Amino acid sequence: MSDERITRVRAFADAITERDIETALGLCHPEVEFFSMLGQLEARPYRGFDGIRSYFQDVDATWDEWRVEVEQLLSAPDGRVVIVMSTHMRGKGSGLPFAQRVAHLWEFEDEKLRRATLFRDPADALRAAGVKTPGGR
């Protein structure tokens, strides 16, 4: 089960980079809650399939490039999955680049992506999930 969940989380990250809304929707539970860097400014998650569509629209409206580079995918003891990633963006119009390293802690329902909590510090996500990395950290 954990390998399937890791595969699902990676596929969602890939769908974001490829701007593949249909694949992203197919991976998500209908009541998905996705806390993204984009939603932080308004302190709101993207909710449900309409929310995921809005997320992709927001990315397209603001950024010429929005690419997710996966660094780590780890299973938590309770079945959740931590994804540590760097997000690379380039502003629409300005062309200014921006990158940030963050993590999501994904929860599942019916083996679909149900809730992603954003952590600006990946170490906080690992602690919240009870995941120990190689080297015991």
mmCIF file with all atom_site columns, C-alpha atoms in Angstrom:
data_model
loop_
_atom_site.group_PDB
_atom_site.id
_atom_site.type_symbol
_atom_site.label_atom_id
_atom_site.label_alt_id
_atom_site.label_comp_id
_atom_site.label_asym_id
_atom_site.label_entity_id
_atom_site.label_seq_id
_atom_site.pdbx_PDB_ins_code
_atom_site.Cartn_x
_atom_site.Cartn_y
_atom_site.Cartn_z
_atom_site.occupancy
_atom_site.B_iso_or_equiv
_atom_site.pdbx_formal_charge
_atom_site.auth_seq_id
_atom_site.auth_comp_id
_atom_site.auth_asym_id
_atom_site.auth_atom_id
_atom_site.pdbx_PDB_model_num
ATOM 1   C CA . MET A 1 1   ? 0.000   0.000  0.000   1.00 0.00 ? 1   MET A CA 1
ATOM 2   C CA . SER A 1 2   ? 2.773   2.495  0.854   1.00 0.00 ? 2   SER A CA 1
ATOM 3   C CA . ASP A 1 3   ? 4.431   2.052  -2.555  1.00 0.00 ? 3   ASP A CA 1
ATOM 4   C CA . GLU A 1 4   ? 1.112   2.767  -4.283  1.00 0.00 ? 4   GLU A CA 1
ATOM 5   C CA . ARG A 1 5   ? 0.622   5.874  -2.171  1.00 0.00 ? 5   ARG A CA 1
ATOM 6   C CA . ILE A 1 6   ? 4.132   7.113  -2.922  1.00 0.00 ? 6   ILE A CA 1
ATOM 7   C CA . THR A 1 7   ? 3.490   6.528  -6.629  1.00 0.00 ? 7   THR A CA 1
ATOM 8   C CA . ARG A 1 8   ? 0.233   8.516  -6.381  1.00 0.00 ? 8   ARG A CA 1
ATOM 9   C CA . VAL A 1 9   ? 1.929   11.480 -4.663  1.00 0.00 ? 9   VAL A CA 1
ATOM 10  C CA . ARG A 1 10  ? 4.759   11.520 -7.227  1.00 0.00 ? 10  ARG A CA 1
ATOM 11  C CA . ALA A 1 11  ? 2.237   11.350 -10.080 1.00 0.00 ? 11  ALA A CA 1
ATOM 12  C CA . PHE A 1 12  ? 0.400   14.373 -8.639  1.00 0.00 ? 12  PHE A CA 1
ATOM 13  C CA . ALA A 1 13  ? 3.683   16.344 -8.489  1.00 0.00 ? 13  ALA A CA 1
ATOM 14  C CA . ASP A 1 14  ? 4.408   15.337 -12.090 1.00 0.00 ? 14  ASP A CA 1
ATOM 15  C CA . ALA A 1 15  ? 0.896   16.386 -13.151 1.00 0.00 ? 15  ALA A CA 1
ATOM 16  C CA . ILE A 1 16  ? 1.528   19.838 -11.677 1.00 0.00 ? 16  ILE A CA 1
ATOM 17  C CA . THR A 1 17  ? 4.774   20.226 -13.608 1.00 0.00 ? 17  THR A CA 1
ATOM 18  C CA . GLU A 1 18  ? 3.142   18.970 -16.810 1.00 0.00 ? 18  GLU A CA 1
ATOM 19  C CA . ARG A 1 19  ? -0.013  21.063 -16.176 1.00 0.00 ? 19  ARG A CA 1
ATOM 20  C CA . ASP A 1 20  ? -2.062  17.898 -16.593 1.00 0.00 ? 20  ASP A CA 1
ATOM 21  C CA . ILE A 1 21  ? -5.329  18.685 -14.811 1.00 0.00 ? 21  ILE A CA 1
ATOM 22  C CA . GLU A 1 22  ? -7.089  15.456 -15.774 1.00 0.00 ? 22  GLU A CA 1
ATOM 23  C CA . THR A 1 23  ? -4.340  13.265 -14.332 1.00 0.00 ? 23  THR A CA 1
ATOM 24  C CA . ALA A 1 24  ? -4.278  15.362 -11.160 1.00 0.00 ? 24  ALA A CA 1
ATOM 25  C CA . LEU A 1 25  ? -8.059  15.024 -10.748 1.00 0.00 ? 25  LEU A CA 1
ATOM 26  C CA . GLY A 1 26  ? -7.872  11.271 -11.272 1.00 0.00 ? 26  GLY A CA 1
ATOM 27  C CA . LEU A 1 27  ? -5.462  10.962 -8.364  1.00 0.00 ? 27  LEU A CA 1
ATOM 28  C CA . CYS A 1 28  ? -7.574  13.007 -5.947  1.00 0.00 ? 28  CYS A CA 1
ATOM 29  C CA . HIS A 1 29  ? -10.504 12.215 -3.707  1.00 0.00 ? 29  HIS A CA 1
ATOM 30  C CA . PRO A 1 30  ? -13.567 14.326 -4.643  1.00 0.00 ? 30  PRO A CA 1
ATOM 31  C CA . GLU A 1 31  ? -13.231 16.195 -1.313  1.00 0.00 ? 31  GLU A CA 1
ATOM 32  C CA . VAL A 1 32  ? -9.492  16.837 -1.634  1.00 0.00 ? 32  VAL A CA 1
ATOM 33  C CA . GLU A 1 33  ? -7.979  19.704 0.360   1.00 0.00 ? 33  GLU A CA 1
ATOM 34  C CA . PHE A 1 34  ? -4.725  20.994 -1.111  1.00 0.00 ? 34  PHE A CA 1
ATOM 35  C CA . PHE A 1 35  ? -2.783  23.569 0.897   1.00 0.00 ? 35  PHE A CA 1
ATOM 36  C CA . SER A 1 36  ? -0.372  25.109 -1.601  1.00 0.00 ? 36  SER A CA 1
ATOM 37  C CA . MET A 1 37  ? 2.120   27.969 -1.552  1.00 0.00 ? 37  MET A CA 1
ATOM 38  C CA . LEU A 1 38  ? -0.335  29.812 -3.809  1.00 0.00 ? 38  LEU A CA 1
ATOM 39  C CA . GLY A 1 39  ? -3.124  29.493 -1.267  1.00 0.00 ? 39  GLY A CA 1
ATOM 40  C CA . GLN A 1 40  ? -0.969  30.672 1.638   1.00 0.00 ? 40  GLN A CA 1
ATOM 41  C CA . LEU A 1 41  ? -1.496  34.328 0.860   1.00 0.00 ? 41  LEU A CA 1
ATOM 42  C CA . GLU A 1 42  ? -5.208  33.904 1.410   1.00 0.00 ? 42  GLU A CA 1
ATOM 43  C CA . ALA A 1 43  ? -4.795  31.205 4.098   1.00 0.00 ? 43  ALA A CA 1
ATOM 44  C CA . ARG A 1 44  ? -7.058  28.843 2.194   1.00 0.00 ? 44  ARG A CA 1
ATOM 45  C CA . PRO A 1 45  ? -6.770  25.406 0.698   1.00 0.00 ? 45  PRO A CA 1
ATOM 46  C CA . TYR A 1 46  ? -7.951  24.440 -2.750  1.00 0.00 ? 46  TYR A CA 1
ATOM 47  C CA . ARG A 1 47  ? -10.990 22.230 -2.051  1.00 0.00 ? 47  ARG A CA 1
ATOM 48  C CA . GLY A 1 48  ? -12.557 19.530 -4.188  1.00 0.00 ? 48  GLY A CA 1
ATOM 49  C CA . PHE A 1 49  ? -12.185 19.028 -7.904  1.00 0.00 ? 49  PHE A CA 1
ATOM 50  C CA . ASP A 1 50  ? -13.178 22.649 -8.551  1.00 0.00 ? 50  ASP A CA 1
ATOM 51  C CA . GLY A 1 51  ? -10.413 23.712 -6.185  1.00 0.00 ? 51  GLY A CA 1
ATOM 52  C CA . ILE A 1 52  ? -7.814  21.672 -8.067  1.00 0.00 ? 52  ILE A CA 1
ATOM 53  C CA . ARG A 1 53  ? -9.007  23.251 -11.317 1.00 0.00 ? 53  ARG A CA 1
ATOM 54  C CA . SER A 1 54  ? -8.702  26.696 -9.676  1.00 0.00 ? 54  SER A CA 1
ATOM 55  C CA . TYR A 1 55  ? -5.180  25.835 -8.531  1.00 0.00 ? 55  TYR A CA 1
ATOM 56  C CA . PHE A 1 56  ? -4.112  25.092 -12.099 1.00 0.00 ? 56  PHE A CA 1
ATOM 57  C CA . GLN A 1 57  ? -5.802  28.298 -13.314 1.00 0.00 ? 57  GLN A CA 1
ATOM 58  C CA . ASP A 1 58  ? -3.997  30.309 -10.612 1.00 0.00 ? 58  ASP A CA 1
ATOM 59  C CA . VAL A 1 59  ? -0.656  28.813 -11.628 1.00 0.00 ? 59  VAL A CA 1
ATOM 60  C CA . ASP A 1 60  ? -1.313  29.627 -15.301 1.00 0.00 ? 60  ASP A CA 1
ATOM 61  C CA . ALA A 1 61  ? -2.436  33.170 -14.500 1.00 0.00 ? 61  ALA A CA 1
ATOM 62  C CA . THR A 1 62  ? 0.653   34.048 -12.460 1.00 0.00 ? 62  THR A CA 1
ATOM 63  C CA . TRP A 1 63  ? 3.582   31.925 -13.621 1.00 0.00 ? 63  TRP A CA 1
ATOM 64  C CA . ASP A 1 64  ? 5.151   31.074 -16.981 1.00 0.00 ? 64  ASP A CA 1
ATOM 65  C CA . GLU A 1 65  ? 6.918   28.196 -15.266 1.00 0.00 ? 65  GLU A CA 1
ATOM 66  C CA . TRP A 1 66  ? 5.838   26.165 -12.235 1.00 0.00 ? 66  TRP A CA 1
ATOM 67  C CA . ARG A 1 67  ? 7.946   23.050 -11.885 1.00 0.00 ? 67  ARG A CA 1
ATOM 68  C CA . VAL A 1 68  ? 8.120   20.593 -9.008  1.00 0.00 ? 68  VAL A CA 1
ATOM 69  C CA . GLU A 1 69  ? 11.420  18.819 -8.395  1.00 0.00 ? 69  GLU A CA 1
ATOM 70  C CA . VAL A 1 70  ? 10.884  15.881 -6.041  1.00 0.00 ? 70  VAL A CA 1
ATOM 71  C CA . GLU A 1 71  ? 13.710  15.341 -3.564  1.00 0.00 ? 71  GLU A CA 1
ATOM 72  C CA . GLN A 1 72  ? 12.216  12.715 -1.250  1.00 0.00 ? 72  GLN A CA 1
ATOM 73  C CA . LEU A 1 73  ? 9.089   10.632 -0.851  1.00 0.00 ? 73  LEU A CA 1
ATOM 74  C CA . LEU A 1 74  ? 8.713   8.856  2.481   1.00 0.00 ? 74  LEU A CA 1
ATOM 75  C CA . SER A 1 75  ? 5.983   6.730  4.033   1.00 0.00 ? 75  SER A CA 1
ATOM 76  C CA . ALA A 1 76  ? 4.874   7.622  7.540   1.00 0.00 ? 76  ALA A CA 1
ATOM 77  C CA . PRO A 1 77  ? 4.106   4.824  10.006  1.00 0.00 ? 77  PRO A CA 1
ATOM 78  C CA . ASP A 1 78  ? 0.379   5.695  9.839   1.00 0.00 ? 78  ASP A CA 1
ATOM 79  C CA . GLY A 1 79  ? 0.183   5.506  6.020   1.00 0.00 ? 79  GLY A CA 1
ATOM 80  C CA . ARG A 1 80  ? 0.538   9.190  5.220   1.00 0.00 ? 80  ARG A CA 1
ATOM 81  C CA . VAL A 1 81  ? 3.228   10.242 2.724   1.00 0.00 ? 81  VAL A CA 1
ATOM 82  C CA . VAL A 1 82  ? 5.734   13.084 2.980   1.00 0.00 ? 82  VAL A CA 1
ATOM 83  C CA . ILE A 1 83  ? 6.978   14.683 -0.215  1.00 0.00 ? 83  ILE A CA 1
ATOM 84  C CA . VAL A 1 84  ? 9.978   16.992 0.046   1.00 0.00 ? 84  VAL A CA 1
ATOM 85  C CA . MET A 1 85  ? 10.355  19.110 -3.054  1.00 0.00 ? 85  MET A CA 1
ATOM 86  C CA . SER A 1 86  ? 11.730  22.240 -4.582  1.00 0.00 ? 86  SER A CA 1
ATOM 87  C CA . THR A 1 87  ? 9.277   24.344 -6.523  1.00 0.00 ? 87  THR A CA 1
ATOM 88  C CA . HIS A 1 88  ? 10.772  26.419 -9.340  1.00 0.00 ? 88  HIS A CA 1
ATOM 89  C CA . MET A 1 89  ? 8.732   29.278 -10.745 1.00 0.00 ? 89  MET A CA 1
ATOM 90  C CA . ARG A 1 90  ? 9.156   32.076 -13.280 1.00 0.00 ? 90  ARG A CA 1
ATOM 91  C CA . GLY A 1 91  ? 6.835   35.060 -13.111 1.00 0.00 ? 91  GLY A CA 1
ATOM 92  C CA . LYS A 1 92  ? 4.450   35.717 -15.966 1.00 0.00 ? 92  LYS A CA 1
ATOM 93  C CA . GLY A 1 93  ? 5.443   38.929 -17.666 1.00 0.00 ? 93  GLY A CA 1
ATOM 94  C CA . SER A 1 94  ? 8.355   39.723 -15.346 1.00 0.00 ? 94  SER A CA 1
ATOM 95  C CA . GLY A 1 95  ? 10.314  36.566 -16.072 1.00 0.00 ? 95  GLY A CA 1
ATOM 96  C CA . LEU A 1 96  ? 11.699  36.708 -12.534 1.00 0.00 ? 96  LEU A CA 1
ATOM 97  C CA . PRO A 1 97  ? 12.703  33.302 -11.203 1.00 0.00 ? 97  PRO A CA 1
ATOM 98  C CA . PHE A 1 98  ? 11.794  32.073 -7.741  1.00 0.00 ? 98  PHE A CA 1
ATOM 99  C CA . ALA A 1 99  ? 12.439  28.764 -6.003  1.00 0.00 ? 99  ALA A CA 1
ATOM 100 C CA . GLN A 1 100 ? 11.415  27.379 -2.656  1.00 0.00 ? 100 GLN A CA 1
ATOM 101 C CA . ARG A 1 101 ? 12.015  24.107 -0.848  1.00 0.00 ? 101 ARG A CA 1
ATOM 102 C CA . VAL A 1 102 ? 8.901   22.868 0.961   1.00 0.00 ? 102 VAL A CA 1
ATOM 103 C CA . ALA A 1 103 ? 7.112   19.662 1.934   1.00 0.00 ? 103 ALA A CA 1
ATOM 104 C CA . HIS A 1 104 ? 3.582   18.322 1.891   1.00 0.00 ? 104 HIS A CA 1
ATOM 105 C CA . LEU A 1 105 ? 2.202   15.715 4.236   1.00 0.00 ? 105 LEU A CA 1
ATOM 106 C CA . TRP A 1 106 ? -0.467  13.831 2.297   1.00 0.00 ? 106 TRP A CA 1
ATOM 107 C CA . GLU A 1 107 ? -3.419  11.985 3.830   1.00 0.00 ? 107 GLU A CA 1
ATOM 108 C CA . PHE A 1 108 ? -5.514  9.464  1.908   1.00 0.00 ? 108 PHE A CA 1
ATOM 109 C CA . GLU A 1 109 ? -9.123  8.371  1.699   1.00 0.00 ? 109 GLU A CA 1
ATOM 110 C CA . ASP A 1 110 ? -10.197 5.412  -0.414  1.00 0.00 ? 110 ASP A CA 1
ATOM 111 C CA . GLU A 1 111 ? -6.546  5.343  -1.598  1.00 0.00 ? 111 GLU A CA 1
ATOM 112 C CA . LYS A 1 112 ? -6.992  8.766  -3.222  1.00 0.00 ? 112 LYS A CA 1
ATOM 113 C CA . LEU A 1 113 ? -5.204  11.998 -2.275  1.00 0.00 ? 113 LEU A CA 1
ATOM 114 C CA . ARG A 1 114 ? -7.424  13.573 0.386   1.00 0.00 ? 114 ARG A CA 1
ATOM 115 C CA . ARG A 1 115 ? -5.477  16.308 2.201   1.00 0.00 ? 115 ARG A CA 1
ATOM 116 C CA . ALA A 1 116 ? -2.076  17.915 1.728   1.00 0.00 ? 116 ALA A CA 1
ATOM 117 C CA . THR A 1 117 ? -0.711  20.028 4.560   1.00 0.00 ? 117 THR A CA 1
ATOM 118 C CA . LEU A 1 118 ? 2.057   22.409 3.517   1.00 0.00 ? 118 LEU A CA 1
ATOM 119 C CA . PHE A 1 119 ? 5.236   22.755 5.572   1.00 0.00 ? 119 PHE A CA 1
ATOM 120 C CA . ARG A 1 120 ? 7.651   25.539 4.704   1.00 0.00 ? 120 ARG A CA 1
ATOM 121 C CA . ASP A 1 121 ? 10.365  23.626 6.554   1.00 0.00 ? 121 ASP A CA 1
ATOM 122 C CA . PRO A 1 122 ? 10.563  20.008 5.348   1.00 0.00 ? 122 PRO A CA 1
ATOM 123 C CA . ALA A 1 123 ? 11.999  18.914 8.718   1.00 0.00 ? 123 ALA A CA 1
ATOM 124 C CA . ASP A 1 124 ? 8.689   19.942 10.329  1.00 0.00 ? 124 ASP A CA 1
ATOM 125 C CA . ALA A 1 125 ? 6.775   17.689 7.923   1.00 0.00 ? 125 ALA A CA 1
ATOM 126 C CA . LEU A 1 126 ? 9.029   14.751 8.734   1.00 0.00 ? 126 LEU A CA 1
ATOM 127 C CA . ARG A 1 127 ? 8.572   15.329 12.476  1.00 0.00 ? 127 ARG A CA 1
ATOM 128 C CA . ALA A 1 128 ? 4.800   15.672 12.107  1.00 0.00 ? 128 ALA A CA 1
ATOM 129 C CA . ALA A 1 129 ? 4.679   12.381 10.225  1.00 0.00 ? 129 ALA A CA 1
ATOM 130 C CA . GLY A 1 130 ? 6.967   10.545 12.645  1.00 0.00 ? 130 GLY A CA 1
ATOM 131 C CA . VAL A 1 131 ? 9.389   9.782  9.827   1.00 0.00 ? 131 VAL A CA 1
ATOM 132 C CA . LYS A 1 132 ? 13.039  9.218  10.529  1.00 0.00 ? 132 LYS A CA 1
ATOM 133 C CA . THR A 1 133 ? 15.400  9.884  7.650   1.00 0.00 ? 133 THR A CA 1
ATOM 134 C CA . PRO A 1 134 ? 18.596  7.908  7.045   1.00 0.00 ? 134 PRO A CA 1
ATOM 135 C CA . GLY A 1 135 ? 21.032  9.013  9.735   1.00 0.00 ? 135 GLY A CA 1
ATOM 136 C CA . GLY A 1 136 ? 18.279  9.159  12.363  1.00 0.00 ? 136 GLY A CA 1
ATOM 137 C CA . ARG A 1 137 ? 17.112  12.749 11.824  1.00 0.00 ? 137 ARG A CA 1
#
